[in-house]
XYZ file of C-alpha atoms in Angstrom:
674
model
C 50.886 -22.646 -180.075
C 53.295 -25.986 -181.360
C 55.615 -27.521 -178.690
C 57.403 -30.110 -180.349
C 57.657 -30.458 -183.420
C 59.498 -33.556 -186.302
C 60.503 -32.856 -189.543
C 58.851 -34.519 -192.904
C 61.076 -35.178 -195.457
C 61.452 -36.051 -198.580
C 63.859 -36.749 -201.955
C 64.514 -33.896 -203.913
C 64.026 -34.735 -207.585
C 62.796 -33.268 -210.803
C 62.019 -29.449 -210.281
C 58.564 -27.735 -211.717
C 58.448 -24.461 -213.664
C 55.618 -22.806 -212.304
C 54.341 -19.471 -213.034
C 51.796 -17.612 -210.774
C 49.745 -14.917 -211.579
C 50.047 -11.658 -209.286
C 47.642 -9.762 -207.437
C 47.699 -6.365 -207.932
C 46.656 -4.793 -204.404
C 44.041 -2.493 -204.358
C 41.728 -0.410 -202.486
C 38.253 -2.447 -203.387
C 36.236 -1.674 -201.080
C 34.795 -5.834 -201.123
C 36.509 -8.208 -199.323
C 40.468 -8.888 -200.727
C 41.512 -11.851 -202.457
C 44.244 -14.022 -204.654
C 44.286 -12.969 -208.250
C 47.379 -16.231 -208.032
C 46.197 -19.389 -210.215
C 45.478 -20.630 -207.573
C 42.550 -23.059 -207.657
C 39.722 -22.963 -206.158
C 39.568 -19.601 -205.193
C 40.260 -19.280 -201.190
C 37.862 -16.697 -199.286
C 39.472 -14.023 -198.291
C 43.239 -13.018 -198.817
C 45.832 -11.124 -199.138
C 49.565 -10.632 -201.221
C 52.138 -8.722 -200.837
C 54.396 -8.535 -204.410
C 57.829 -10.116 -202.734
C 59.267 -13.700 -203.729
C 61.184 -15.802 -201.701
C 62.641 -18.696 -201.688
C 61.973 -22.742 -200.658
C 64.850 -23.861 -199.079
C 65.665 -27.487 -200.940
C 65.327 -28.462 -197.126
C 62.064 -27.196 -196.897
C 59.862 -29.456 -194.235
C 56.381 -29.084 -192.710
C 56.923 -29.194 -188.922
C 54.135 -31.261 -187.100
C 53.215 -31.786 -183.385
C 54.872 -34.733 -182.336
C 50.532 -36.258 -181.530
C 49.702 -35.237 -184.978
C 46.899 -37.610 -186.258
C 48.738 -40.034 -188.657
C 46.319 -38.749 -191.238
C 47.974 -35.471 -191.248
C 51.071 -37.049 -190.675
C 50.458 -39.248 -194.484
C 49.505 -35.994 -196.313
C 52.541 -33.523 -195.362
C 55.029 -36.495 -196.125
C 51.892 -36.141 -199.709
C 52.455 -32.728 -200.117
C 55.942 -32.128 -200.078
C 56.909 -35.329 -202.212
C 54.133 -33.240 -204.825
C 56.153 -30.298 -204.085
C 59.606 -30.825 -205.207
C 58.439 -33.945 -207.298
C 56.631 -32.323 -209.287
C 57.173 -31.819 -213.637
C 54.614 -29.187 -214.062
C 55.617 -26.439 -216.613
C 52.553 -23.300 -216.245
C 52.618 -22.233 -219.756
C 50.364 -19.256 -218.596
C 52.866 -16.194 -218.243
C 52.753 -13.450 -215.849
C 51.162 -10.159 -217.277
C 53.458 -7.132 -217.951
C 51.443 -5.334 -214.871
C 52.716 -8.455 -212.956
C 55.936 -8.667 -213.567
C 55.865 -4.990 -212.928
C 54.870 -4.796 -209.751
C 57.484 -8.201 -208.071
C 59.794 -7.762 -206.149
C 62.870 -9.597 -206.805
C 65.339 -8.184 -204.987
C 66.131 -10.238 -201.985
C 65.455 -13.684 -203.580
C 68.645 -15.128 -202.422
C 68.479 -13.555 -199.129
C 64.901 -14.890 -197.739
C 64.684 -18.328 -197.241
C 61.483 -20.502 -196.293
C 63.017 -23.570 -194.117
C 59.707 -24.997 -193.042
C 55.730 -24.468 -192.651
C 53.952 -24.755 -189.328
C 50.936 -26.654 -189.151
C 49.415 -26.185 -185.590
C 45.701 -28.136 -185.575
C 43.912 -27.751 -183.084
C 42.089 -31.205 -182.773
C 45.284 -32.974 -183.465
C 43.846 -36.541 -181.936
C 41.651 -36.768 -185.077
C 38.459 -36.836 -182.858
C 36.231 -34.901 -185.317
C 35.018 -37.335 -187.279
C 35.174 -36.679 -190.769
C 31.610 -35.923 -191.437
C 29.231 -32.865 -192.607
C 29.854 -29.944 -190.869
C 33.313 -31.037 -190.188
C 35.043 -27.509 -190.072
C 37.282 -27.159 -193.335
C 38.422 -23.851 -192.424
C 42.811 -22.820 -192.382
C 44.171 -19.853 -192.170
C 47.903 -19.773 -193.392
C 50.608 -16.565 -193.539
C 53.750 -16.616 -194.672
C 56.088 -14.017 -193.718
C 53.323 -12.363 -191.312
C 53.125 -13.119 -188.028
C 49.308 -13.061 -187.665
C 47.868 -11.535 -184.973
C 45.404 -14.328 -183.336
C 41.878 -12.117 -183.384
C 42.501 -10.592 -186.866
C 39.186 -10.782 -188.445
C 38.859 -14.102 -190.505
C 37.113 -11.810 -192.867
C 39.910 -9.513 -194.025
C 39.613 -6.168 -195.827
C 41.018 -4.128 -198.506
C 42.717 -1.385 -195.466
C 44.385 -4.581 -194.418
C 45.662 -5.787 -196.788
C 47.321 -2.782 -198.038
C 48.819 -3.032 -194.507
C 49.915 -6.434 -195.342
C 51.691 -5.722 -198.737
C 53.974 -3.310 -196.855
C 55.333 -5.348 -194.292
C 58.654 -5.491 -193.852
C 60.235 -8.750 -192.973
C 64.034 -10.321 -193.351
C 66.162 -13.532 -193.238
C 64.003 -15.207 -189.810
C 60.902 -15.268 -191.630
C 57.778 -18.670 -190.650
C 55.360 -20.071 -192.744
C 52.824 -20.797 -190.675
C 49.116 -22.945 -191.036
C 47.029 -22.434 -188.410
C 43.280 -24.984 -188.735
C 40.904 -26.617 -185.921
C 40.792 -29.759 -187.740
C 42.747 -31.831 -190.441
C 40.601 -31.527 -192.780
C 41.272 -28.070 -192.788
C 44.688 -28.736 -192.456
C 44.427 -30.580 -195.736
C 42.693 -27.947 -197.979
C 45.791 -25.705 -196.327
C 48.401 -27.843 -197.118
C 46.907 -28.277 -200.631
C 46.617 -24.097 -201.468
C 50.819 -24.294 -199.603
C 51.588 -26.719 -202.312
C 49.628 -24.650 -205.633
C 51.221 -21.675 -203.787
C 55.354 -22.929 -204.645
C 57.050 -22.659 -208.210
C 59.464 -22.625 -209.954
C 62.602 -20.150 -210.611
C 62.105 -21.751 -214.830
C 66.318 -20.408 -214.717
C 68.039 -21.741 -212.069
C 65.357 -24.505 -210.753
C 64.446 -22.852 -207.398
C 61.513 -23.086 -205.266
C 59.653 -19.663 -205.320
C 56.760 -18.318 -203.648
C 55.462 -15.232 -204.856
C 53.376 -12.094 -203.248
C 54.885 -12.482 -199.507
C 53.963 -11.093 -196.980
C 50.469 -13.565 -197.497
C 47.668 -13.917 -195.213
C 45.197 -16.143 -196.570
C 41.871 -16.961 -194.765
C 39.942 -19.250 -195.992
C 36.503 -21.589 -195.872
C 34.209 -23.510 -197.698
C 30.514 -21.675 -197.800
C 29.290 -25.506 -198.282
C 29.628 -28.700 -196.334
C 28.033 -30.591 -199.146
C 30.492 -30.324 -202.226
C 30.402 -33.236 -204.018
C 31.442 -35.758 -207.138
C 28.491 -38.583 -208.395
C 30.215 -40.998 -210.609
C 28.346 -44.923 -211.978
C 29.625 -47.376 -212.630
C 26.798 -50.354 -213.302
C 26.585 -48.164 -216.920
C 30.461 -49.282 -217.443
C 33.177 -49.897 -215.001
C 34.725 -47.880 -213.490
C 37.956 -49.713 -212.218
C 39.439 -49.024 -209.558
C 42.922 -47.662 -210.860
C 39.807 -45.240 -212.149
C 38.318 -44.300 -209.112
C 41.722 -43.126 -206.798
C 42.742 -41.268 -209.350
C 38.995 -39.375 -208.988
C 39.499 -39.097 -204.959
C 43.017 -37.648 -206.369
C 41.351 -35.542 -208.467
C 38.508 -33.856 -206.471
C 41.274 -33.373 -203.557
C 43.274 -30.465 -205.227
C 39.711 -29.016 -206.211
C 38.400 -29.151 -202.151
C 35.595 -31.950 -203.472
C 34.716 -33.279 -199.671
C 31.898 -35.979 -201.503
C 32.835 -39.219 -203.470
C 28.867 -39.775 -204.064
C 29.155 -43.853 -205.489
C 26.409 -44.699 -207.802
C 27.104 -48.471 -207.380
C 24.068 -50.674 -208.793
C 22.206 -49.670 -211.563
C 20.021 -51.354 -214.129
C 22.998 -52.798 -216.190
C 24.607 -54.676 -213.715
C 25.341 -55.003 -209.769
C 29.579 -55.083 -209.458
C 29.505 -55.937 -205.861
C 30.524 -59.116 -204.257
C 28.924 -60.391 -201.516
C 28.997 -63.406 -199.764
C 25.898 -65.577 -199.645
C 23.364 -65.694 -196.210
C 23.658 -68.581 -193.917
C 19.486 -69.134 -192.864
C 19.243 -66.985 -189.147
C 21.974 -64.279 -189.497
C 19.705 -61.385 -190.985
C 18.228 -59.167 -188.872
C 14.448 -59.376 -188.657
C 13.629 -57.144 -191.239
C 10.560 -57.324 -193.670
C 8.458 -55.257 -194.988
C 5.327 -54.332 -196.801
C 4.475 -51.975 -199.496
C 0.975 -51.846 -199.710
C -0.014 -50.401 -195.463
C -1.243 -54.325 -196.019
C 0.450 -57.463 -196.412
C 3.192 -58.428 -198.228
C 2.649 -61.492 -201.168
C 3.679 -64.173 -200.073
C 4.255 -65.789 -203.465
C 7.374 -68.429 -203.060
C 6.325 -69.580 -199.736
C 9.082 -68.028 -197.469
C 7.125 -69.568 -194.777
C 3.904 -68.162 -192.700
C 3.662 -64.103 -191.970
C 2.888 -62.660 -188.952
C 0.838 -59.525 -189.178
C 1.645 -56.495 -187.179
C 0.766 -52.844 -186.345
C 3.483 -50.014 -187.270
C 3.502 -46.031 -187.135
C -0.076 -47.876 -187.846
C 0.807 -49.160 -190.722
C 0.215 -52.985 -191.481
C 3.365 -54.865 -191.669
C 4.598 -58.245 -192.231
C 7.030 -59.134 -189.860
C 8.952 -62.357 -190.280
C 9.929 -64.655 -188.024
C 14.164 -64.748 -186.335
C 14.687 -67.530 -189.023
C 15.803 -66.135 -192.421
C 15.961 -68.114 -195.699
C 19.592 -69.129 -197.054
C 20.302 -66.024 -199.599
C 22.666 -66.581 -202.633
C 23.439 -62.798 -202.136
C 27.028 -63.683 -203.757
C 25.613 -64.707 -207.779
C 23.933 -60.752 -207.903
C 27.831 -59.890 -208.965
C 28.010 -63.593 -210.711
C 25.208 -63.451 -212.773
C 24.431 -59.714 -212.846
C 28.319 -57.941 -213.271
C 29.344 -57.667 -216.861
C 32.304 -59.438 -216.043
C 34.072 -61.166 -213.206
C 37.153 -59.021 -213.986
C 33.901 -55.589 -213.439
C 33.678 -56.270 -209.827
C 34.580 -54.533 -206.726
C 35.035 -56.558 -203.469
C 34.528 -55.481 -199.980
C 38.419 -55.682 -199.494
C 38.862 -53.509 -202.405
C 35.582 -51.169 -201.427
C 36.984 -50.421 -198.307
C 40.470 -49.956 -198.859
C 38.462 -46.908 -201.385
C 36.707 -45.218 -198.620
C 39.575 -45.275 -195.796
C 41.952 -43.662 -199.375
C 39.614 -41.073 -199.627
C 38.835 -40.123 -196.231
C 43.250 -39.665 -195.694
C 42.067 -36.446 -198.462
C 39.661 -35.506 -196.349
C 36.342 -37.259 -198.670
C 33.521 -38.498 -197.601
C 31.891 -42.282 -199.498
C 28.739 -42.221 -199.920
C 26.924 -44.750 -201.195
C 23.589 -45.728 -203.872
C 22.465 -48.699 -204.580
C 19.133 -47.857 -207.085
C 16.173 -48.564 -206.356
C 12.846 -49.945 -206.980
C 13.655 -48.489 -209.963
C 17.209 -49.242 -212.040
C 16.552 -52.313 -210.502
C 17.252 -54.814 -214.347
C 20.891 -56.492 -212.467
C 19.117 -57.260 -209.460
C 16.914 -60.012 -212.051
C 19.795 -62.394 -212.607
C 20.144 -63.574 -209.773
C 16.394 -62.836 -208.036
C 14.157 -62.816 -211.151
C 11.024 -63.465 -208.638
C 11.378 -60.105 -206.669
C 11.324 -58.276 -210.423
C 9.072 -57.764 -212.951
C 9.051 -55.856 -216.268
C 12.161 -56.684 -217.610
C 14.239 -55.340 -220.331
C 10.682 -54.795 -222.187
C 12.701 -55.315 -225.566
C 11.795 -53.820 -228.413
C 9.856 -50.961 -226.683
C 11.623 -50.350 -223.108
C 9.912 -46.694 -223.108
C 6.735 -48.359 -222.184
C 8.427 -49.648 -218.363
C 11.573 -47.296 -218.280
C 13.733 -44.135 -218.952
C 16.212 -46.339 -220.674
C 17.088 -49.635 -221.158
C 17.653 -52.029 -219.911
C 13.993 -51.871 -217.984
C 14.004 -53.691 -214.302
C 12.386 -53.243 -210.968
C 12.366 -54.546 -207.811
C 8.676 -55.750 -207.163
C 7.091 -53.873 -203.916
C 4.367 -57.040 -202.812
C 6.976 -59.682 -202.450
C 8.421 -60.700 -199.023
C 11.289 -61.852 -200.641
C 12.071 -57.871 -202.362
C 12.585 -57.281 -198.769
C 14.844 -59.972 -197.817
C 16.851 -59.336 -199.872
C 17.416 -55.378 -199.600
C 18.149 -56.646 -195.939
C 20.841 -58.841 -196.946
C 22.834 -56.517 -199.512
C 22.215 -53.183 -196.955
C 23.737 -55.659 -194.315
C 26.988 -56.366 -195.988
C 27.136 -53.011 -198.343
C 26.201 -50.285 -195.763
C 29.385 -51.522 -192.547
C 31.666 -51.150 -196.147
C 30.900 -47.747 -195.333
C 31.732 -45.236 -192.348
C 30.267 -42.253 -194.089
C 25.928 -41.021 -191.475
C 24.647 -40.860 -195.300
C 23.176 -43.581 -197.496
C 21.129 -43.151 -200.773
C 18.722 -44.992 -201.391
C 18.310 -43.475 -204.889
C 13.411 -43.558 -205.712
C 14.251 -41.549 -208.909
C 12.690 -43.164 -212.557
C 10.052 -45.362 -210.915
C 7.449 -46.165 -213.677
C 4.242 -47.230 -212.828
C 3.319 -48.561 -216.253
C 5.755 -52.006 -214.846
C 3.706 -52.626 -211.504
C 0.817 -51.801 -213.755
C 1.624 -54.111 -216.062
C 2.404 -57.432 -212.357
C -0.147 -59.502 -212.412
C 0.851 -59.900 -208.212
C 0.834 -56.232 -207.718
C -2.566 -55.437 -209.280
C -3.643 -58.486 -207.472
C -2.927 -57.176 -203.931
C -4.424 -54.075 -205.442
C -7.521 -55.049 -206.132
C -7.701 -56.632 -202.373
C -7.487 -54.755 -200.449
C -9.263 -51.660 -202.600
C -6.301 -49.524 -204.045
C -7.348 -48.057 -206.900
C -5.104 -48.244 -209.967
C -4.620 -45.065 -210.721
C -0.532 -43.272 -209.946
C -2.481 -41.969 -206.294
C -2.479 -45.645 -205.518
C 0.760 -46.448 -207.283
C 2.277 -44.206 -204.840
C 1.182 -45.728 -201.867
C 2.685 -48.491 -202.677
C 5.820 -46.736 -203.097
C 5.430 -44.841 -200.499
C 4.884 -48.271 -198.261
C 8.859 -49.515 -200.490
C 10.201 -46.610 -199.383
C 9.253 -46.860 -195.856
C 10.533 -49.719 -195.388
C 13.529 -48.800 -196.996
C 13.961 -45.943 -195.393
C 14.086 -48.140 -191.736
C 16.253 -50.710 -193.431
C 18.891 -47.384 -193.429
C 18.020 -45.876 -190.411
C 18.386 -49.116 -188.374
C 22.077 -49.009 -189.770
C 22.926 -45.739 -188.681
C 22.406 -44.314 -191.444
C 19.897 -40.891 -192.540
C 18.921 -41.394 -195.651
C 19.385 -39.416 -199.148
C 16.790 -39.292 -202.275
C 16.536 -38.014 -206.024
C 13.440 -35.057 -205.729
C 10.915 -37.925 -207.533
C 9.872 -38.845 -204.152
C 8.432 -35.522 -202.715
C 7.695 -33.721 -205.813
C 6.977 -36.149 -208.418
C 4.361 -38.320 -205.909
C 4.424 -36.246 -202.426
C 4.941 -39.892 -200.260
C 3.820 -39.145 -196.717
C 7.001 -41.326 -195.195
C 8.627 -38.430 -196.962
C 6.224 -35.716 -195.868
C 6.881 -37.277 -192.091
C 10.227 -37.652 -192.331
C 11.967 -34.326 -192.660
C 15.830 -35.459 -191.738
C 15.503 -36.818 -195.256
C 17.783 -35.303 -198.043
C 16.076 -34.540 -201.403
C 18.679 -34.099 -204.179
C 17.386 -32.314 -206.839
C 18.673 -32.563 -209.919
C 16.120 -30.668 -212.277
C 15.692 -27.174 -212.482
C 16.072 -24.175 -208.904
C 12.744 -24.117 -208.929
C 11.953 -27.064 -208.007
C 15.607 -26.070 -205.042
C 13.458 -23.277 -204.449
C 10.252 -25.925 -203.691
C 11.590 -28.660 -201.358
C 13.922 -25.939 -199.148
C 9.872 -24.366 -198.377
C 8.649 -27.631 -197.786
C 11.973 -27.576 -195.018
C 14.100 -30.524 -196.410
C 18.001 -30.101 -196.370
C 18.717 -30.230 -200.679
C 21.911 -30.784 -202.650
C 22.035 -29.414 -205.882
C 23.381 -30.959 -209.106
C 21.061 -28.924 -211.842
C 21.078 -31.074 -215.391
C 20.561 -27.909 -217.195
C 23.750 -27.149 -215.352
C 25.886 -29.684 -213.485
C 25.965 -33.064 -215.489
C 28.929 -33.460 -216.862
C 28.349 -36.150 -218.933
C 25.287 -34.217 -221.660
C 25.788 -33.093 -224.749
C 27.699 -35.691 -226.601
C 25.505 -37.098 -228.585
C 22.622 -39.714 -227.745
C 23.297 -43.204 -227.594
C 20.963 -45.762 -228.631
C 22.094 -47.209 -231.881
C 18.928 -46.365 -234.586
C 18.379 -42.429 -233.964
C 21.216 -41.679 -236.272
C 20.038 -37.549 -235.520
C 19.979 -37.959 -231.582
C 20.936 -35.803 -229.381
C 20.794 -36.035 -225.721
C 18.454 -35.134 -223.946
C 20.187 -32.180 -221.728
C 23.149 -29.849 -223.298
C 25.863 -29.138 -223.097
C 27.558 -28.186 -219.719
C 30.768 -25.750 -220.751
C 33.254 -25.054 -217.798
C 31.851 -21.180 -217.982
C 28.427 -23.143 -217.975
C 28.773 -24.996 -214.658
C 30.153 -21.748 -212.903
C 27.674 -19.280 -213.953
C 25.339 -21.863 -211.716
C 24.164 -20.532 -208.038
C 22.571 -22.698 -206.630
C 21.005 -20.055 -204.194
C 19.498 -18.330 -206.857
C 15.715 -16.471 -205.520
C 16.237 -17.934 -202.086
C 15.882 -15.685 -199.355
C 18.831 -16.330 -196.120
C 16.702 -19.102 -193.988
C 15.737 -21.037 -197.042
C 19.808 -20.397 -198.274
C 20.821 -22.503 -194.770
C 18.744 -25.503 -196.040
C 20.611 -26.282 -199.461
C 23.401 -28.238 -198.437
C 25.875 -28.309 -201.093
C 25.604 -30.100 -204.304
C 27.311 -32.082 -207.325
C 28.872 -32.259 -210.871
C 26.782 -35.558 -211.587
C 29.013 -37.976 -213.809
C 26.559 -40.624 -215.324
C 27.933 -43.733 -217.253
C 26.084 -43.921 -220.140
C 29.663 -42.432 -222.041
C 32.062 -43.255 -220.512
C 34.728 -45.866 -218.707
C 38.523 -45.529 -218.189
C 39.951 -43.659 -221.371
C 37.647 -41.012 -221.170
C 36.638 -40.470 -217.635
C 39.078 -37.683 -217.319
C 38.460 -35.567 -219.887
C 34.440 -35.570 -219.808
C 34.758 -34.516 -215.540
C 37.558 -32.324 -215.676
C 38.346 -29.772 -216.014
C 34.594 -28.526 -215.879
C 33.875 -29.482 -212.572
C 36.223 -27.659 -211.369
C 34.315 -24.574 -211.865
C 31.772 -26.517 -209.434
C 34.441 -26.933 -207.249
C 35.039 -22.704 -206.746
C 31.330 -21.746 -207.043
C 31.047 -24.710 -203.823
C 34.404 -23.456 -202.231
C 34.390 -19.594 -202.930
C 31.748 -18.433 -205.501
C 31.828 -17.450 -209.011
C 31.801 -13.149 -207.541
C 32.764 -10.901 -205.498
C 30.449 -8.958 -205.942
C 27.819 -10.907 -202.883
C 27.762 -11.509 -199.357
C 27.566 -14.592 -200.107
C 30.133 -14.673 -202.874
C 27.758 -16.343 -205.467
C 26.590 -14.507 -208.703
C 22.745 -13.343 -208.527
C 22.414 -11.973 -211.663
C 20.441 -9.412 -212.346
C 20.384 -8.239 -208.697
C 24.328 -7.977 -208.640
C 26.650 -5.806 -210.458
C 26.585 -6.144 -213.944
C 29.675 -8.282 -215.112
C 30.171 -9.453 -211.651
C 30.705 -13.190 -212.349
C 34.385 -13.582 -212.654
C 34.869 -15.735 -215.611
C 37.441 -13.747 -217.331
C 39.431 -13.154 -213.804
C 38.832 -17.293 -213.443
C 39.619 -18.316 -216.438
C 43.577 -17.820 -216.746
C 43.196 -19.354 -213.132
C 41.258 -22.691 -214.119
C 43.609 -22.921 -217.284
C 46.657 -23.375 -215.155
C 45.058 -25.835 -212.452
C 43.931 -27.638 -215.337
C 47.946 -27.897 -216.622
C 48.266 -28.379 -212.516
C 46.604 -31.846 -212.791
C 47.610 -32.957 -215.846
C 51.418 -33.381 -214.453
C 49.671 -35.105 -212.037
C 48.752 -37.351 -214.015
C 44.760 -36.675 -213.804
C 44.115 -36.478 -217.762
C 41.729 -33.476 -217.731
C 40.178 -31.443 -221.447
C 42.054 -28.589 -222.787
C 39.715 -25.604 -222.694
C 41.165 -23.220 -225.048
C 43.662 -23.501 -228.372
C 47.291 -23.210 -226.569
C 48.164 -20.190 -227.873
C 44.841 -18.488 -225.773
C 46.705 -20.224 -223.169
C 50.236 -17.956 -223.840
C 47.987 -15.281 -224.361
C 45.481 -14.426 -221.682
C 42.134 -12.007 -222.438
C 43.372 -12.327 -226.870
C 40.633 -15.259 -227.348
C 37.084 -13.220 -225.475
C 34.894 -12.498 -227.217
C 35.041 -9.816 -229.881
C 34.692 -6.541 -227.904
C 33.021 -4.952 -231.335
C 31.095 -8.001 -232.388
C 27.310 -8.970 -231.902
C 27.656 -10.100 -226.992
C 27.153 -14.174 -226.998
C 23.730 -13.125 -224.780
C 22.277 -11.459 -227.964
C 22.330 -14.225 -229.981
C 20.271 -16.206 -228.118
C 17.697 -13.956 -228.593
């Protein structure tokens, strides 16, 4: 119950002009689904056919002790509802128009939406597994004992529910983050009457019970290969919130640039951390002082004295960023993290290492090796510029610790990504300090030997992350390509699988939590041609993923129920080789919206998980056709909010739903590949 309220109001400005697609209630044996232009599709929804008007004095009613994050969010959504100039080009179908009951529009007025949050204090911290569910009811007084999974019988009952002028709207959630998702859904439900400009909600009475399939629903942006402005990053967060994403994976440092502005470290400021990447001593190449050996987990490590050397960490950005204008300050980062959290989005940083490290070399050449192997970079790296951290140099760990000491506290999330992809052993095999140490310690210069070197590095890196209160995430290679002992010994490490569905299966069956993001489906940068300057016929190494292809991916394909629980979710990934402020939005949206719906409510109505399972499900259960009109409208909705999402079809097709599907008398698209 809500005992005390105050109103959130804002000036009514421009009038928007939106059409909603209506739901025809049917006795479908599966849980009812909403057919309005809501994206992502709610888990369960019941709707009628009556249209009601939203008062120009409409407000959100919040408890007086409502969390500031919710108060600000409600004001933001009210402003969006009444100030948008969005006009949807997607028309109502003939059956929808016939079913719509507008007989009492002028008499039925929604004055407010009461927002009831169980945890009003906001004590439930935004993190993995936070309850994001909500219940939204308009013109229907819901019994709190109603099952979350709505069925067709209840939907038929609700559709016929009578209501008069005193009807109400209620949004219930356990946390403020569920409430924010509910407010997003409500904002999408409010439409404009195209004739008189009044705000309306069609398809009432309405009852939505909604919750995500997966707790980790992310977008990766790479800001090292091309710089992205803070304005672009903020705009991405806005778009993510509209799609109910909840994780921004910030791949902030890579080989091309080091854009984080850090302070110099004065002697004695850092903690006592050092490392031994081999299971023994580190190389004291620069003579940083006497080393004291100690035993840790039956492996020898090098412990530095309490007095740490001066480290000019400010030079990492001063020399490693593209320019002094293309950097991120600590305040910019913390303000951005707060902005994202206000919209229910966690920010997870990734400073990639030990590969992808050329940018470190400009400030600390002594801890890097195999730098810019021009003209044959491929000997040492997957792409230019080549460069890796030196795993046997004691100063390497001093610098990493110094970077982590300043970077990790900027991010409030309990996770941090350690990278560890595409480590090139040819590089270390060509580095004298590495090979000399391996010879002295009788470590073979083969894959097994270099895996041992990488294992020592990773162990020390993860120790630093854990001491900072972070749970490590790594790319799949440390487990699947290198089978590192430290990964095998620590099942709390989250593995991000970026290749095949088969590797998802291999990873979960070894007991690890997994974040998915198959390059074949969810790499948003693929398919635009290669960027190597002298390859005239160059193609992308991975194919283009249309929204339909992205929508068809099932992260749980081939997994049993126990294994499926190890899949935390997934990410739409946009690597930055050919992305900057000019094309960020169009590369990402609305194709990433397809990923968002898969992770929120699935891509099918024909399974217990809501995910399409190909041959195991009924024919044509992948809801591509049903989703097309909704994603088309959502694309225009995002555009109205200054998200420059690319068009998915010619406008004629958008205005004539169904007329641009593959001709039914012609060869089917899937037969062309045979």
